[in-house]
mmCIF file of C-alpha atoms in Angstrom:
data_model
loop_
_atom_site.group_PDB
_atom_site.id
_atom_site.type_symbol
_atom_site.label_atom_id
_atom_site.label_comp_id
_atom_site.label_asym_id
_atom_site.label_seq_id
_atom_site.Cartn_x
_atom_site.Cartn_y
_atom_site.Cartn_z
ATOM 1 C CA UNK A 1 3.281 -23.722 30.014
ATOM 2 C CA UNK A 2 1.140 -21.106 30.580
ATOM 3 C CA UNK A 3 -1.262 -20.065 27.862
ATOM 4 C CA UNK A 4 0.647 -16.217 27.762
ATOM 5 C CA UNK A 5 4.241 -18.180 28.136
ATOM 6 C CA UNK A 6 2.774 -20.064 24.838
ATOM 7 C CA UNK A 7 2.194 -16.739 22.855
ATOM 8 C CA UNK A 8 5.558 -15.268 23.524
ATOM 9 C CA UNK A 9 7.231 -19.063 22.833
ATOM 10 C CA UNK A 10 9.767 -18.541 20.250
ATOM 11 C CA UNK A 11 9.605 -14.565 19.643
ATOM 12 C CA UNK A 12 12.953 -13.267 19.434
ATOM 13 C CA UNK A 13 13.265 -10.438 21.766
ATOM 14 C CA UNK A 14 12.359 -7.385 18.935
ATOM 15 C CA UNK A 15 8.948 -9.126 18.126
ATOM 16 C CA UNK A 16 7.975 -9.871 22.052
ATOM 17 C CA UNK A 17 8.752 -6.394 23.089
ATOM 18 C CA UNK A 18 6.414 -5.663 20.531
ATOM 19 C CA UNK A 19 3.179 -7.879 21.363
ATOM 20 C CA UNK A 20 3.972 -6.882 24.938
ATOM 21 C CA UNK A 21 3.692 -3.331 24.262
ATOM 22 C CA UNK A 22 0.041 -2.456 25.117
ATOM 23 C CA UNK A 23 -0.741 0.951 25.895
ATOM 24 C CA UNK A 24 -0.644 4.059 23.476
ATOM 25 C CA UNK A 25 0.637 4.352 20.352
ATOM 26 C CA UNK A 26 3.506 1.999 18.824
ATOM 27 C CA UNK A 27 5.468 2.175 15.562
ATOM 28 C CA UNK A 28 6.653 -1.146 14.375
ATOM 29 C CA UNK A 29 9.543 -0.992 11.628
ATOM 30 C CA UNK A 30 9.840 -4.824 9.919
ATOM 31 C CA UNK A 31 12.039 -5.460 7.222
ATOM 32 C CA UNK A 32 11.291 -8.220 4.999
ATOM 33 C CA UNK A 33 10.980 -11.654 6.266
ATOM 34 C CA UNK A 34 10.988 -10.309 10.005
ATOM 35 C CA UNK A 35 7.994 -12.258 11.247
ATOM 36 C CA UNK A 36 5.289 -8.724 10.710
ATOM 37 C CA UNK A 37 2.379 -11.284 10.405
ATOM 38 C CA UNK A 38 3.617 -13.285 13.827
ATOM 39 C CA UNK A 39 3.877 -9.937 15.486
ATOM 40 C CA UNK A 40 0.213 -8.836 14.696
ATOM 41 C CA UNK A 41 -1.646 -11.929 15.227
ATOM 42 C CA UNK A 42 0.333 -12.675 18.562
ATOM 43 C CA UNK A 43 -0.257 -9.486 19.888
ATOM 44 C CA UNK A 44 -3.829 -9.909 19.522
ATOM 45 C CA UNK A 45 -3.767 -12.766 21.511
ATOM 46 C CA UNK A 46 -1.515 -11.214 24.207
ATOM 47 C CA UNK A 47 -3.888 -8.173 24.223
ATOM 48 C CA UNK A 48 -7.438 -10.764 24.578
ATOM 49 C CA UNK A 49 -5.527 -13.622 27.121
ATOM 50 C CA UNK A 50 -3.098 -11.756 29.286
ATOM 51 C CA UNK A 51 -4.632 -8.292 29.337
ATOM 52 C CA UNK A 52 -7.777 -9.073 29.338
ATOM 53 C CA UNK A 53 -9.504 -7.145 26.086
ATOM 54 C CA UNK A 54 -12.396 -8.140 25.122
ATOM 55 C CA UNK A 55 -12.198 -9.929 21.279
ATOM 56 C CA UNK A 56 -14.659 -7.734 20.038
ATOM 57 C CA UNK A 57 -12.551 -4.420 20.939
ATOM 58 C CA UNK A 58 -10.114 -5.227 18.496
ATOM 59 C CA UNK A 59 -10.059 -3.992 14.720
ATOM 60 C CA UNK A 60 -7.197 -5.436 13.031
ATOM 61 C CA UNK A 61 -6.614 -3.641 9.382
ATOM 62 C CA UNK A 62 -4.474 -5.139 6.432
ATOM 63 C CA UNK A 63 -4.443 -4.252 2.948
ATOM 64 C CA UNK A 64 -5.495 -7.069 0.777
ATOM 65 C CA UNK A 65 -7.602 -9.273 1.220
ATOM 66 C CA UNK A 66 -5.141 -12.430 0.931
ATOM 67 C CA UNK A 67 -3.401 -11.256 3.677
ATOM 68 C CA UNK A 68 -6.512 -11.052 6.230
ATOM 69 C CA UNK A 69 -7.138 -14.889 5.604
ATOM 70 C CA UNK A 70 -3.819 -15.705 6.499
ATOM 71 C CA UNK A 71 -4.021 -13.272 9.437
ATOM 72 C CA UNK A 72 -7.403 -15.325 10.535
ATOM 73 C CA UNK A 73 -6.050 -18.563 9.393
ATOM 74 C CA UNK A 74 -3.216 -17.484 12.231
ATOM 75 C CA UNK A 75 -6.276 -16.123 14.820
ATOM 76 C CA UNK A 76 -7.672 -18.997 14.889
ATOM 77 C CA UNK A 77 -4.848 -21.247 15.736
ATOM 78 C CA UNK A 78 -4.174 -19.198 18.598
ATOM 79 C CA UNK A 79 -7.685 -17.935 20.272
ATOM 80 C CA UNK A 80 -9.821 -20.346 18.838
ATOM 81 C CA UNK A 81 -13.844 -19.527 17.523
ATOM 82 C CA UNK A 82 -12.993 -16.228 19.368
ATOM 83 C CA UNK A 83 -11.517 -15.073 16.672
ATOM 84 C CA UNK A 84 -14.516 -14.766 15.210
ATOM 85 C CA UNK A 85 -15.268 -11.856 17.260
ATOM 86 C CA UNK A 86 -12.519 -9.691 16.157
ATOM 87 C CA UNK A 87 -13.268 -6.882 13.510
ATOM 88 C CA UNK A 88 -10.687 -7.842 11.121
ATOM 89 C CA UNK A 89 -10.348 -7.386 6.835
ATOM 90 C CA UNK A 90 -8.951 -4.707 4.363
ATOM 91 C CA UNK A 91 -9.782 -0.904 4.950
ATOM 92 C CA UNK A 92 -12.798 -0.725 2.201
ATOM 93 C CA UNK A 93 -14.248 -4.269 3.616
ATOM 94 C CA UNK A 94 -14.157 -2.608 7.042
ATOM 95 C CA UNK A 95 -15.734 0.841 5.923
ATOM 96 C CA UNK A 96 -18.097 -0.552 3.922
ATOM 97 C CA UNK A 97 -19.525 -2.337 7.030
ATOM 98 C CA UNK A 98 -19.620 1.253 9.053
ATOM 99 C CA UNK A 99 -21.086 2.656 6.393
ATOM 100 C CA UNK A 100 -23.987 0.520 6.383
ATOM 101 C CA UNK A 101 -24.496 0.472 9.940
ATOM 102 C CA UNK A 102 -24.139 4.392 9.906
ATOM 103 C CA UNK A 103 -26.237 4.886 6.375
ATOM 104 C CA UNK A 104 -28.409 7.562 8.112
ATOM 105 C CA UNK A 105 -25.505 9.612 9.896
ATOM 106 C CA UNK A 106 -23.749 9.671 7.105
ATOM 107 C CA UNK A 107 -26.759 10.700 4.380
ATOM 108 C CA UNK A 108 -26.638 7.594 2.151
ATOM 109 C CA UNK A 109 -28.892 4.306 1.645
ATOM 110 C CA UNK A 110 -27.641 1.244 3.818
ATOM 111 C CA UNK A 111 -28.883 -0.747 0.448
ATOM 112 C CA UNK A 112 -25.775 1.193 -1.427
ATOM 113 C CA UNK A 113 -24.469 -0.739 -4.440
ATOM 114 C CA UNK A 114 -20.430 -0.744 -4.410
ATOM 115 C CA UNK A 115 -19.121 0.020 -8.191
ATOM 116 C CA UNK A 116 -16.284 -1.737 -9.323
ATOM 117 C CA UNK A 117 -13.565 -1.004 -11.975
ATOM 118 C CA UNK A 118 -15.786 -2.005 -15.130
ATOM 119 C CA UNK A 119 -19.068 0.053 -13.328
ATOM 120 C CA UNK A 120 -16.572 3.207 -12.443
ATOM 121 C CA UNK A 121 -15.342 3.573 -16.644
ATOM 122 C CA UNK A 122 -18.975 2.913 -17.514
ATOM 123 C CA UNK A 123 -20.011 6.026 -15.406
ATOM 124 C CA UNK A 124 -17.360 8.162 -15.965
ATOM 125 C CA UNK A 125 -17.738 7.638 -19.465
ATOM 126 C CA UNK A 126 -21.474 8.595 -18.936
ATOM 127 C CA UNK A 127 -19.759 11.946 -17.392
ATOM 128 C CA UNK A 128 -17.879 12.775 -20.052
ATOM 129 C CA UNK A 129 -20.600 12.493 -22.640
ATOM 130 C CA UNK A 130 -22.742 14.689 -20.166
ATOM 131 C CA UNK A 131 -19.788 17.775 -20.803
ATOM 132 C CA UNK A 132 -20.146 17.519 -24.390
ATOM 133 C CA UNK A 133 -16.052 16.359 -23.800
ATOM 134 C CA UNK A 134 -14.597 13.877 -26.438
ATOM 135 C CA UNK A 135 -13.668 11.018 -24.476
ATOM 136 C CA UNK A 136 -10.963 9.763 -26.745
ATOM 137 C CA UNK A 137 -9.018 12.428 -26.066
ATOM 138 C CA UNK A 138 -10.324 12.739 -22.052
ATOM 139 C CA UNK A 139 -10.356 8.390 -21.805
ATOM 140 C CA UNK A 140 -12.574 8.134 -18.721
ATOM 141 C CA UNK A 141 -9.124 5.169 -17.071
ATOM 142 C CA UNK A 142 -7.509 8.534 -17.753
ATOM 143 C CA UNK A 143 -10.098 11.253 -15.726
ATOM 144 C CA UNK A 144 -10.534 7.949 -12.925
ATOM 145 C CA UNK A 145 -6.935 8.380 -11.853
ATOM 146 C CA UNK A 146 -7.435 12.017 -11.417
ATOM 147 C CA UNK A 147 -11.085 11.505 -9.016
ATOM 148 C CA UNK A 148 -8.986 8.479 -7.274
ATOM 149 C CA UNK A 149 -5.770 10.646 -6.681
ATOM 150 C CA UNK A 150 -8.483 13.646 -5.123
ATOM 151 C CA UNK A 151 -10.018 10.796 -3.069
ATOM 152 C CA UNK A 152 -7.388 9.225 -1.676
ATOM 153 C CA UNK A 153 -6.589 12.985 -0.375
ATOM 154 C CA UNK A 154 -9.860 13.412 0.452
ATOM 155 C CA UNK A 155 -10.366 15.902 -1.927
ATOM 156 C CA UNK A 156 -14.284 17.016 -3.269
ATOM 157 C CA UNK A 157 -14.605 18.625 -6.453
ATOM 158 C CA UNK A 158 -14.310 22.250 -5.258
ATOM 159 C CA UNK A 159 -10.792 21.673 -3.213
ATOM 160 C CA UNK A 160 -9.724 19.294 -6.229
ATOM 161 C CA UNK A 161 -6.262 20.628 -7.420
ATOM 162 C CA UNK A 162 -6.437 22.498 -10.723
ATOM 163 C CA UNK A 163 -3.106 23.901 -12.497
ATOM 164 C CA UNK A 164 -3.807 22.715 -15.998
ATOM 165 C CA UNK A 165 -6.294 22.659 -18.305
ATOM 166 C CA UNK A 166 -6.734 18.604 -18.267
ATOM 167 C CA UNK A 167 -7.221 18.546 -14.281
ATOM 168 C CA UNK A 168 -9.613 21.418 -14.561
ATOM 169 C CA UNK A 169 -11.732 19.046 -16.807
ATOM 170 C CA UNK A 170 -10.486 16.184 -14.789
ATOM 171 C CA UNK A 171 -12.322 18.505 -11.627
ATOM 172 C CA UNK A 172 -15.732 19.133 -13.850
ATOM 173 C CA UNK A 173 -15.532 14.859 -14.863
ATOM 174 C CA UNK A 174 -15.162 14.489 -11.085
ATOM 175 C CA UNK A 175 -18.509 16.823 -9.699
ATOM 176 C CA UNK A 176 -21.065 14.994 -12.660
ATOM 177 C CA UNK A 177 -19.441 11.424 -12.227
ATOM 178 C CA UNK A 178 -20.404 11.859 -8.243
ATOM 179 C CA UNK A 179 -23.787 12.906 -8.955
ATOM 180 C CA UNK A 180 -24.035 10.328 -11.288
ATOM 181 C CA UNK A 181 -23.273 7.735 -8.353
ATOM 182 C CA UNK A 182 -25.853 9.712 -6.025
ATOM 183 C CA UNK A 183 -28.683 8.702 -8.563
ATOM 184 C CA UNK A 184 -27.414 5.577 -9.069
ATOM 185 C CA UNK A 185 -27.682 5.176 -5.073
ATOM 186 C CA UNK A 186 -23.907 4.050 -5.744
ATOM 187 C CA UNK A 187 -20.374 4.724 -4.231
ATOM 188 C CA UNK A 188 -16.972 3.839 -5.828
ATOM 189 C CA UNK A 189 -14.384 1.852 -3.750
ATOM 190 C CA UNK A 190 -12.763 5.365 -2.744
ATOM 191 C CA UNK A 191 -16.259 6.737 -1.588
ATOM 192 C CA UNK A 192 -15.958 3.952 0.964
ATOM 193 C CA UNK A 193 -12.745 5.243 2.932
ATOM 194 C CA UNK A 194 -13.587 9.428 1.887
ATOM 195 C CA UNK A 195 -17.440 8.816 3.172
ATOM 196 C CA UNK A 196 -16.313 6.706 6.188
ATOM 197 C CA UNK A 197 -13.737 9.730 7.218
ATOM 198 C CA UNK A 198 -15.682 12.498 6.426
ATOM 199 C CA UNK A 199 -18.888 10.632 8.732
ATOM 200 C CA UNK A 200 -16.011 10.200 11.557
ATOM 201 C CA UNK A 201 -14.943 14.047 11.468
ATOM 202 C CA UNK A 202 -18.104 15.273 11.266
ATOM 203 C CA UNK A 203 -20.445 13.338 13.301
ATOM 204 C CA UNK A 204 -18.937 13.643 16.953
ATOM 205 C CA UNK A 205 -21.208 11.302 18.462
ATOM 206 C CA UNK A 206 -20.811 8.216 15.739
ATOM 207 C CA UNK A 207 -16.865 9.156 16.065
ATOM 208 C CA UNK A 208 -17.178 8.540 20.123
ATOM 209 C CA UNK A 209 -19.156 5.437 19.548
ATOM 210 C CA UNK A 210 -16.414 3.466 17.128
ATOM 211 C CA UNK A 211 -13.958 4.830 19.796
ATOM 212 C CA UNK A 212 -15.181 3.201 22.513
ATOM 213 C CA UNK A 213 -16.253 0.274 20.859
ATOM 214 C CA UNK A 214 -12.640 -0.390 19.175
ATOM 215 C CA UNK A 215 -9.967 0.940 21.897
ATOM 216 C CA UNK A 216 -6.903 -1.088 20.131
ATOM 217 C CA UNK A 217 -6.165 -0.821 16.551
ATOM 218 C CA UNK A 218 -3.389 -2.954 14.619
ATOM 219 C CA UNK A 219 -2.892 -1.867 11.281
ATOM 220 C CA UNK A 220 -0.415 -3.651 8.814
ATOM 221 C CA UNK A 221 1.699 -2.881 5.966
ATOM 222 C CA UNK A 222 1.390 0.786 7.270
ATOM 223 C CA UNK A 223 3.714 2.203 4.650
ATOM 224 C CA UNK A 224 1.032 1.521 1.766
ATOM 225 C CA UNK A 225 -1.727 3.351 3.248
ATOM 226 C CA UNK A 226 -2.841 6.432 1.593
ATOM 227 C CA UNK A 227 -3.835 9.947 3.332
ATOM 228 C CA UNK A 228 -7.288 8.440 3.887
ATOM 229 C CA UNK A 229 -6.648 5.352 5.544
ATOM 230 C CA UNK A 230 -4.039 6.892 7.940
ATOM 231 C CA UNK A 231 -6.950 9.664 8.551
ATOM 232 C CA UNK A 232 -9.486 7.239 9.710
ATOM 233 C CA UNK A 233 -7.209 5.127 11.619
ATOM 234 C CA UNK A 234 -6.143 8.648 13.474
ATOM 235 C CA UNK A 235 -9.832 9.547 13.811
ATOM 236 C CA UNK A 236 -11.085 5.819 15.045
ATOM 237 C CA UNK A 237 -7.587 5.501 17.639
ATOM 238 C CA UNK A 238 -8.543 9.341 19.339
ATOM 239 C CA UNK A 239 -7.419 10.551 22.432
ATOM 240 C CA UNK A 240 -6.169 7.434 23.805
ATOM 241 C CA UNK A 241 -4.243 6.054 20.804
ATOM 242 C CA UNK A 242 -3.778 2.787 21.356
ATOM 243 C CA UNK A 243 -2.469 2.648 17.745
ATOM 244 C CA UNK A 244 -0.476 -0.443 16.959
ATOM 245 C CA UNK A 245 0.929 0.036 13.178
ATOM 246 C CA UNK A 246 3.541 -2.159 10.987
ATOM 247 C CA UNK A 247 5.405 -0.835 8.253
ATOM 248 C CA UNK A 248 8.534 -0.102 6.264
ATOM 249 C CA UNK A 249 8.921 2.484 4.392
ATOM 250 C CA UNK A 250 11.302 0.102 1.709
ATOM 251 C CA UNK A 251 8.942 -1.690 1.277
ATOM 252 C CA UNK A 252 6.224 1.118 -0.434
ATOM 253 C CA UNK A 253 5.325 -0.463 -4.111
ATOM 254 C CA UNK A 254 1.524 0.590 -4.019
ATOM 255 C CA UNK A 255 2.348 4.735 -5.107
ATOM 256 C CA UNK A 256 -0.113 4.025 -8.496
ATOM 257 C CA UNK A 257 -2.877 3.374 -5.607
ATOM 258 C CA UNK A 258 -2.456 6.583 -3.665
ATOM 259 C CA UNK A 259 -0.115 4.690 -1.016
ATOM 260 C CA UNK A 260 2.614 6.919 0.734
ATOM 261 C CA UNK A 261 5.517 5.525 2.741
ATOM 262 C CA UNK A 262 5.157 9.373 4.122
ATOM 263 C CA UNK A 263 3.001 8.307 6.591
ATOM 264 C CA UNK A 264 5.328 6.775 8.707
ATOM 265 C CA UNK A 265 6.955 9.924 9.166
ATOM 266 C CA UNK A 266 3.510 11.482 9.806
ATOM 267 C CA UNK A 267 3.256 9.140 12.323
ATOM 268 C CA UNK A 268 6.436 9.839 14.261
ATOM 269 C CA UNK A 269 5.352 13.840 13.971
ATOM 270 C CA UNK A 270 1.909 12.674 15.272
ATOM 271 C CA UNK A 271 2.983 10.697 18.241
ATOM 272 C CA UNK A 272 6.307 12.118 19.223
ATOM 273 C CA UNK A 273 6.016 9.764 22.274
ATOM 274 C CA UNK A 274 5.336 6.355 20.195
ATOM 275 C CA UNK A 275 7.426 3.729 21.075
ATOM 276 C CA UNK A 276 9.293 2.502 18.134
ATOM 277 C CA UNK A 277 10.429 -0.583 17.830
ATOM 278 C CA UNK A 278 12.970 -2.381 14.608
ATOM 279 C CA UNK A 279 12.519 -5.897 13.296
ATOM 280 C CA UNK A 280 15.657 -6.310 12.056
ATOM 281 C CA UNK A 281 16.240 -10.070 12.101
ATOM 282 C CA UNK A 282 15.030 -11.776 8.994
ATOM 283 C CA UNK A 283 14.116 -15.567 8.504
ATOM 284 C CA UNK A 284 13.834 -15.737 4.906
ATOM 285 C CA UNK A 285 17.354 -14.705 2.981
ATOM 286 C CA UNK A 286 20.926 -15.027 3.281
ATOM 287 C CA UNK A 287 23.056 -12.574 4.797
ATOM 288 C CA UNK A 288 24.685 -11.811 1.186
ATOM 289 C CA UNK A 289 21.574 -11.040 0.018
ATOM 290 C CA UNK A 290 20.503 -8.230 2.823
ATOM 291 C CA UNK A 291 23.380 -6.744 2.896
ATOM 292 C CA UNK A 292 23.135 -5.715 -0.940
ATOM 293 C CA UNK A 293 19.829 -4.914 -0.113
ATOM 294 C CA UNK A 294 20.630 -2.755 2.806
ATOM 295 C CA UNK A 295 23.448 -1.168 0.509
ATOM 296 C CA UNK A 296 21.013 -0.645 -2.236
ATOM 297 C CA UNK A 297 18.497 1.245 -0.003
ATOM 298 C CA UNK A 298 20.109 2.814 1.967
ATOM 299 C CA UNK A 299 20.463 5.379 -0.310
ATOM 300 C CA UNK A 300 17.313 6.839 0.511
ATOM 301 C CA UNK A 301 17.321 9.436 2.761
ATOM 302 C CA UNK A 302 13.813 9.852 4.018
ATOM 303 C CA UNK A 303 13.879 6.055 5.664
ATOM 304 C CA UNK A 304 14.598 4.690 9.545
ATOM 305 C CA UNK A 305 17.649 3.441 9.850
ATOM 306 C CA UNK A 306 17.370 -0.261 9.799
ATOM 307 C CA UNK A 307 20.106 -3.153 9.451
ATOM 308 C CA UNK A 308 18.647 -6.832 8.396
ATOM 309 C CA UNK A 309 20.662 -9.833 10.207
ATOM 310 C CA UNK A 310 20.130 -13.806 9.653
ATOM 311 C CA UNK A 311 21.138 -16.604 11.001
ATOM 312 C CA UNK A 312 20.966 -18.182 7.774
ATOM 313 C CA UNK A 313 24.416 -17.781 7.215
ATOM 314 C CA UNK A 314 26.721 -16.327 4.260
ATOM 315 C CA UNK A 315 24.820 -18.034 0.982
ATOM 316 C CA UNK A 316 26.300 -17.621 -2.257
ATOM 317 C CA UNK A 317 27.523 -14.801 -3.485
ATOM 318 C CA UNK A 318 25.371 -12.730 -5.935
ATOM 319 C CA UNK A 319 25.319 -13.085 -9.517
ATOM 320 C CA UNK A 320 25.186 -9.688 -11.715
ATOM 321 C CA UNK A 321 23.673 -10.059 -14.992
ATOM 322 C CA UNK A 322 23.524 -7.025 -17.163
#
């Protein structure tokens, strides 16, 4: 057996036509239980043994950090201590490394501390106080979800949203807790995709460099990417757009974080021509199970089309409790 005959060894047919599709841009739609992980981490090694990309070209983006080990865990079985080569972690993990390497393009220390939660309520806090504003009745957890939601649409200060009195506050809290973190020589876990973007659209020459240097991009559990990830991702993939994304857009639960199943359909607009290809065989459930599930979501409109089959058979049928 040949080492690509191995690779494509027990794929059904949905999830081989999708590790075999190489070039341009590629929507992958997996319900639950449809193998998403097997797609991604076999396609990598189709890409490195049968096409011949070098390891190193590859970024591979998830969105937790649990779910890149198990997508290395997987790398490793099948390419070995190449894996090691690939550029592969969560969106902040992998923007936090640009940003160091690019510190001086994009007009910030490469020694940059990384705030987390406990550091970002501290400063904004800090903020508050700075306004003369009460922060029992502003709670700095409060005036953070405003500054994240801005972020995550890449928002500064001065294009911040403002229709009420609170986000008008929420908009001054926002401008002194980000000078706070520039004399603090500090960024926020938001900074890390808004800086990384904003380096990427305006430095043309850094944007050409990650270009070249990554020509095939896999991204998973598209559908809970917010406005910036799917920004950088369309900035990094450029004119080529070898774009290789997994989602479902039933399976959004990460809204509170900025995530929006909308960018699927962004996608489609974006690439007219992307192939797009349906996981619809699950390995996990009964066949009673997805087709109340398909019944129960189906009732959303702004979805693909999808119908989840087994081979799992019937199962029991479903209990209601009330």
């Amino acid at each position: 057996m040949t080492e690509v005959t191995q690779i494509l060894a027990g794929l059904n047919s949905a999830q081989s036509e999708a590790v075999e599709a190489v070039e341009g841009p590629v929507l992958v739609l997996a319900g639950p239980g449809s193998g998403k992980t097997r797609v991604l981490t076999h396609r990598v090694a189709y890409l490195a043994k049968e096409y011949g990309v070098p390891v190193w070209q590859i970024m591979a983006v998830t969105f937790t950090n649990k779910a890149a080990r198990e997508m290395k865990e997987r790398l490793y079985q099948l390419l070995g201590e190449d894996f090691r080569k690939l550029t592969i972690g969560t969106f902040h993990a992998i923007c936090a490394r640009i940003l160091r390497q690019e510190a001086d393009a994009a007009g910030i220390s490469p020694h940059y501390v990384i705030y987390d939660t406990g550091d970002q309520v501290s400063l904004a806090r800090r903020a508050i106080r700075d306004l003369d504003l009460d922060d029992k009745r502003f709670r700095p957890q409060a005036m953070l979800r405003y500054i994240s939601a801005a972020k995550n649409e890449l928002q500064s200060p001065a294009e911040m949203q403002t229709g009420t009195y609170r986000e008008e506050v929420a908009r001054r809290v926002y401008e002194r807790y980000q000078s706070l973190l520039a004399e603090n020589g500090a960024l926020d876990f938001d900074d890390l995709l808004m800086q990384t973007v904003q380096l990427m659209r305006q430095d043309a020459d850094v944007r050409a460099k990650y270009q070249r240097r990554y020509p095939f991009i896999l991204v998973d559990e598209f559908q809970d990417t917010n406005m910036a990830q799917y920004e950088l991702v369309k900035l990094l993939a450029g004119k080529r757009a070898n774009l290789f994304v997994v989602g479902d857009e039933d399976q959004s639960i990460y809204r509170f974080r900025g995530a929006d199943y909308r960018n699927v359909a962004r996608f489609r607009d974006d690439y007219p021509h992307a192939r797009v290809i349906l996981l619809e065989r699950n390995y996990r459930s009964t066949q009673t199970i997805l087709d109340v599930a398909n019944s129960v979501i189906a009732r959303n409109l702004q979805r693909h089309p999808k119908r989840l089959y087994t081979d799992r058979g019937t199962g029991p049928e479903l209990t209601v409790v009330e």
